[in-house]
């Protein structure tokens, strides 16, 4: 836990009289213009641009010409951000506000990017005209603002220049503010003013992040706690995003939100591929479980989504399933990662775990856990697990699946499990339970280890199930991949179409298999080939029907 300093914000620094290093000295006092026509306005804008030390002056002039004429800029929207940065760096604040306002009025194919402002001032930047800067930023009305530290090529690049804080405070507290989304990535040295401005803002979403592979130190975390504490007075806030594992420690500030304060409806996280989630993690340094326990207290919470590498079912249970069990409003839980999952009891029990969560959460409709490809090591581990009688240990889990999916409280409509190993007994119970299920519409089992013999049960269920619209089994380039009793995962490749017969499939052996393994696989496929062909045809029919329905819906909307 971090101790938040109780000292008041230090007094404002006196106005600095040094020349701005990003403006040519002879032009620092350039007179302002008051354009009265499109031509005059463009001339004023171009005059400001001429004094920029910009490597791409031509693209800036091109952008300003399109905006002045009220036409959509046909090139990459990053050019707009580059021009805005350049105007702010050289303190052409009036021109910046004028150009930004005119840009918002243009019908635009990239509306989301148009209403966003990214502030990434270089190291050492400051203003010599603070009043003009604050006035200009109080007048601009972006819907979304992202604060970035200077570029990684510069020393001290995590430190956001102090005057950027005043720009942000002006936008938050303006009487005409349209700012509803804010992302902060970098060290904020003067957080008190921004924290105070949250109370008067209309902010709905905030994300806390950190650039690249750096780690915030204790002083940085104290300042982020001050920002988070300020949010308890922001009654419009409904979303918090965490983009670095250290910021899960902000759960201590979230715990102080009162019933009169923010009522969160969603949280998101983006931890990236280099920060896998293990619980407990490094003696508790990653406080993700504590964070989720606090988030789950919000009765208004409907969505938890994000990118996190969860190493196994035990971490899924500890970090998400257990804290959220019994939540009455939660509709969506989606986690995307990229790890190769282990073959252990908790991971093999994910299906009954999710089914039980659905029963306990009356509003839950969408669940997704997507990890990486199943590696050869995982397939070998699964083979050994089954040889040791692992399916017998899964009897309780199999029964739990059957019981939960038969419960009227099971209301999942969309279930995605990618990259998971499956115990045969659990898979059989799940496929059998689909026969009488009337809520599940979308099922995605991409990259999972599924047993060919179990799919015969799925085929029987599909003959009765009238609710499933889309079904995805492990496949790539129209080939399905299923395991057979030799323990290997083989491909099932579609044959060339025959006008007189339904399209069939042929067995494509896994690489590096023995002659004995291939013989076992061939014998099983020969026995089940008719079932497999029917199953793959049924899935294709389901998915084609869903695509046609979606296309028809889009056509009606248009």
Coordinates of N, CA, C and O in Angstrom, one line a residue, residues 112-173:
X112 N -14.0 8.8 -34.8 CA -13.4 8.6 -33.5 C -12.0 9.2 -33.4 O -11.7 9.8 -32.4
X113 N -11.2 9.0 -34.4 CA -9.8 9.6 -34.4 C -9.9 11.1 -34.5 O -9.0 11.8 -34.0
X114 N -10.9 11.7 -35.2 CA -11.0 13.1 -35.4 C -11.2 13.8 -34.0 O -10.7 14.9 -33.8
X115 N -12.0 13.2 -33.2 CA -12.4 13.9 -31.9 C -11.4 13.6 -30.8 O -11.7 13.9 -29.7
X116 N -10.2 13.0 -31.2 CA -9.2 12.7 -30.2 C -8.1 13.6 -30.3 O -7.6 14.0 -31.4
X117 N -7.5 14.0 -29.1 CA -6.3 14.8 -29.1 C -5.2 14.1 -28.3 O -5.5 13.7 -27.1
X118 N -4.1 13.9 -28.9 CA -2.9 13.3 -28.2 C -1.9 14.4 -27.9 O -1.5 15.1 -28.8
X119 N -1.6 14.5 -26.6 CA -0.6 15.5 -26.2 C 0.7 14.8 -25.8 O 0.7 14.1 -24.8
X120 N 1.7 15.0 -26.6 CA 3.0 14.4 -26.3 C 4.1 15.5 -26.6 O 4.7 15.5 -27.6
X121 N 4.3 16.3 -25.6 CA 5.3 17.4 -25.8 C 6.7 16.9 -25.5 O 6.9 16.0 -24.6
X122 N 7.7 17.5 -26.2 CA 9.1 17.0 -26.0 C 9.6 17.4 -24.6 O 9.1 18.3 -23.9
X123 N 10.7 16.7 -24.2 CA 11.3 17.0 -22.9 C 11.8 18.4 -22.9 O 12.5 18.8 -23.9
X124 N 11.6 19.1 -21.9 CA 12.0 20.5 -21.8 C 11.0 21.5 -22.3 O 11.3 22.7 -22.2
X125 N 9.9 21.1 -22.8 CA 8.9 22.0 -23.3 C 8.2 22.7 -22.1 O 7.9 22.1 -21.1
X126 N 8.0 24.0 -22.3 CA 7.2 24.8 -21.4 C 6.6 26.0 -22.2 O 7.0 26.3 -23.3
X127 N 5.7 26.7 -21.6 CA 5.1 27.8 -22.2 C 5.6 29.1 -21.6 O 5.8 29.2 -20.4
X128 N 5.7 30.1 -22.5 CA 6.0 31.5 -22.0 C 4.7 32.3 -22.0 O 4.8 33.5 -21.6
X129 N 3.6 31.7 -22.3 CA 2.3 32.5 -22.3 C 1.3 31.6 -21.7 O 0.4 31.1 -22.4
X130 N 1.4 31.4 -20.3 CA 0.4 30.4 -19.7 C -1.0 30.8 -19.8 O -1.9 29.9 -20.0
X131 N -1.3 32.1 -19.7 CA -2.7 32.5 -19.8 C -3.3 32.2 -21.2 O -4.4 31.7 -21.3
X132 N -2.6 32.5 -22.2 CA -3.0 32.2 -23.6 C -3.2 30.7 -23.8 O -4.1 30.3 -24.5
X133 N -2.3 29.9 -23.3 CA -2.4 28.5 -23.4 C -3.6 27.9 -22.7 O -4.4 27.1 -23.3
X134 N -3.9 28.4 -21.5 CA -5.0 27.9 -20.8 C -6.3 28.3 -21.4 O -7.3 27.5 -21.6
X135 N -6.4 29.5 -21.9 CA -7.6 30.0 -22.6 C -7.8 29.2 -23.9 O -9.0 28.8 -24.2
X136 N -6.8 28.8 -24.6 CA -7.0 28.1 -25.9 C -7.5 26.7 -25.5 O -8.4 26.2 -26.2
X137 N -6.9 26.0 -24.6 CA -7.2 24.6 -24.2 C -8.6 24.5 -23.6 O -9.3 23.5 -23.7
X138 N -9.0 25.6 -22.9 CA -10.4 25.6 -22.4 C -11.4 25.7 -23.5 O -12.6 25.3 -23.3
X139 N -11.0 26.2 -24.6 CA -12.0 26.3 -25.7 C -12.0 25.1 -26.7 O -13.1 25.0 -27.3
X140 N -11.0 24.3 -26.7 CA -11.1 23.1 -27.6 C -11.9 22.1 -26.9 O -12.1 22.0 -25.7
X141 N -12.6 21.3 -27.8 CA -13.6 20.3 -27.2 C -13.4 18.9 -27.8 O -14.2 18.3 -28.4
X142 N -12.2 18.3 -27.5 CA -12.1 16.9 -27.9 C -12.9 16.0 -27.0 O -13.1 16.3 -25.8
X143 N -13.4 14.9 -27.5 CA -14.1 13.9 -26.7 C -13.1 13.0 -26.0 O -13.4 12.4 -24.9
X144 N -11.9 12.8 -26.6 CA -10.9 11.9 -26.0 C -9.5 12.6 -26.0 O -9.1 13.2 -27.0
X145 N -8.8 12.4 -24.9 CA -7.5 13.0 -24.8 C -6.5 11.9 -24.2 O -6.9 11.2 -23.3
X146 N -5.4 11.8 -24.9 CA -4.3 10.9 -24.4 C -3.1 11.7 -24.1 O -2.6 12.4 -24.9
X147 N -2.6 11.6 -22.8 CA -1.4 12.2 -22.4 C -0.3 11.2 -22.4 O -0.3 10.2 -21.8
X148 N 0.8 11.6 -23.2 CA 1.9 10.7 -23.4 C 3.2 11.4 -22.9 O 3.3 12.6 -23.1
X149 N 4.1 10.6 -22.3 CA 5.4 11.2 -22.0 C 6.2 11.4 -23.3 O 5.8 10.9 -24.3
X150 N 7.3 12.1 -23.2 CA 8.1 12.3 -24.4 C 8.5 11.0 -25.0 O 8.5 10.0 -24.4
X151 N 9.0 11.1 -26.3 CA 9.4 9.9 -27.0 C 10.5 9.1 -26.3 O 11.3 9.7 -25.7
X152 N 10.6 7.8 -26.5 CA 11.6 7.0 -25.9 C 13.0 7.4 -26.2 O 13.9 7.0 -25.5
X153 N 13.3 8.1 -27.3 CA 14.6 8.4 -27.6 C 15.2 9.5 -26.7 O 16.4 9.7 -26.7
X154 N 14.4 10.1 -25.9 CA 14.9 11.2 -25.0 C 15.1 10.7 -23.6 O 14.3 9.9 -23.1
X155 N 16.1 11.2 -22.9 CA 16.3 10.9 -21.5 C 15.2 11.4 -20.7 O 14.6 12.5 -20.9
X156 N 14.8 10.6 -19.7 CA 13.7 11.0 -18.8 C 12.4 11.0 -19.5 O 11.5 11.8 -19.1
X157 N 12.2 10.1 -20.4 CA 11.0 10.2 -21.3 C 9.7 9.8 -20.6 O 8.7 10.0 -21.1
X158 N 9.8 9.3 -19.3 CA 8.5 9.0 -18.6 C 7.9 10.3 -18.0 O 6.8 10.2 -17.6
X159 N 8.6 11.4 -18.0 CA 8.2 12.6 -17.3 C 7.4 13.5 -18.2 O 7.9 14.0 -19.2
X160 N 6.1 13.6 -17.9 CA 5.2 14.5 -18.7 C 5.5 16.0 -18.3 O 5.6 16.3 -17.1
X161 N 5.9 16.9 -19.3 CA 6.2 18.2 -18.9 C 5.1 18.9 -18.1 O 3.9 18.7 -18.3
X162 N 5.5 19.7 -17.1 CA 4.5 20.2 -16.1 C 3.4 21.0 -16.8 O 2.2 21.0 -16.3
X163 N 3.7 21.8 -17.8 CA 2.7 22.7 -18.4 C 1.6 21.9 -19.1 O 0.5 22.4 -19.3
X164 N 1.9 20.6 -19.4 CA 0.8 19.8 -20.0 C -0.3 19.6 -19.0 O -1.5 19.4 -19.4
X165 N 0.1 19.5 -17.7 CA -0.9 19.3 -16.7 C -2.0 20.5 -16.7 O -3.2 20.2 -16.5
X166 N -1.5 21.7 -16.9 CA -2.4 22.8 -17.0 C -3.3 22.8 -18.2 O -4.5 23.2 -18.2
X167 N -2.8 22.3 -19.3 CA -3.6 22.1 -20.5 C -4.7 21.1 -20.2 O -5.9 21.3 -20.5
X168 N -4.4 20.0 -19.5 CA -5.4 19.0 -19.2 C -6.4 19.5 -18.2 O -7.6 19.3 -18.4
X169 N -5.9 20.3 -17.2 CA -6.9 20.8 -16.2 C -7.8 21.8 -16.9 O -9.0 21.8 -16.6
X170 N -7.4 22.6 -17.9 CA -8.2 23.5 -18.6 C -9.3 22.8 -19.3 O -10.5 23.2 -19.3
X171 N -9.0 21.7 -20.0 CA -10.0 21.0 -20.8 C -11.0 20.3 -19.9 O -12.2 20.2 -20.2
X172 N -10.5 19.8 -18.7 CA -11.4 19.1 -17.8 C -12.5 20.0 -17.1 O -13.6 19.7 -17.0
X173 N -12.0 21.2 -16.8 CA -12.8 22.1 -16.0 C -13.6 23.1 -16.8 O -14.3 24.0 -16.2

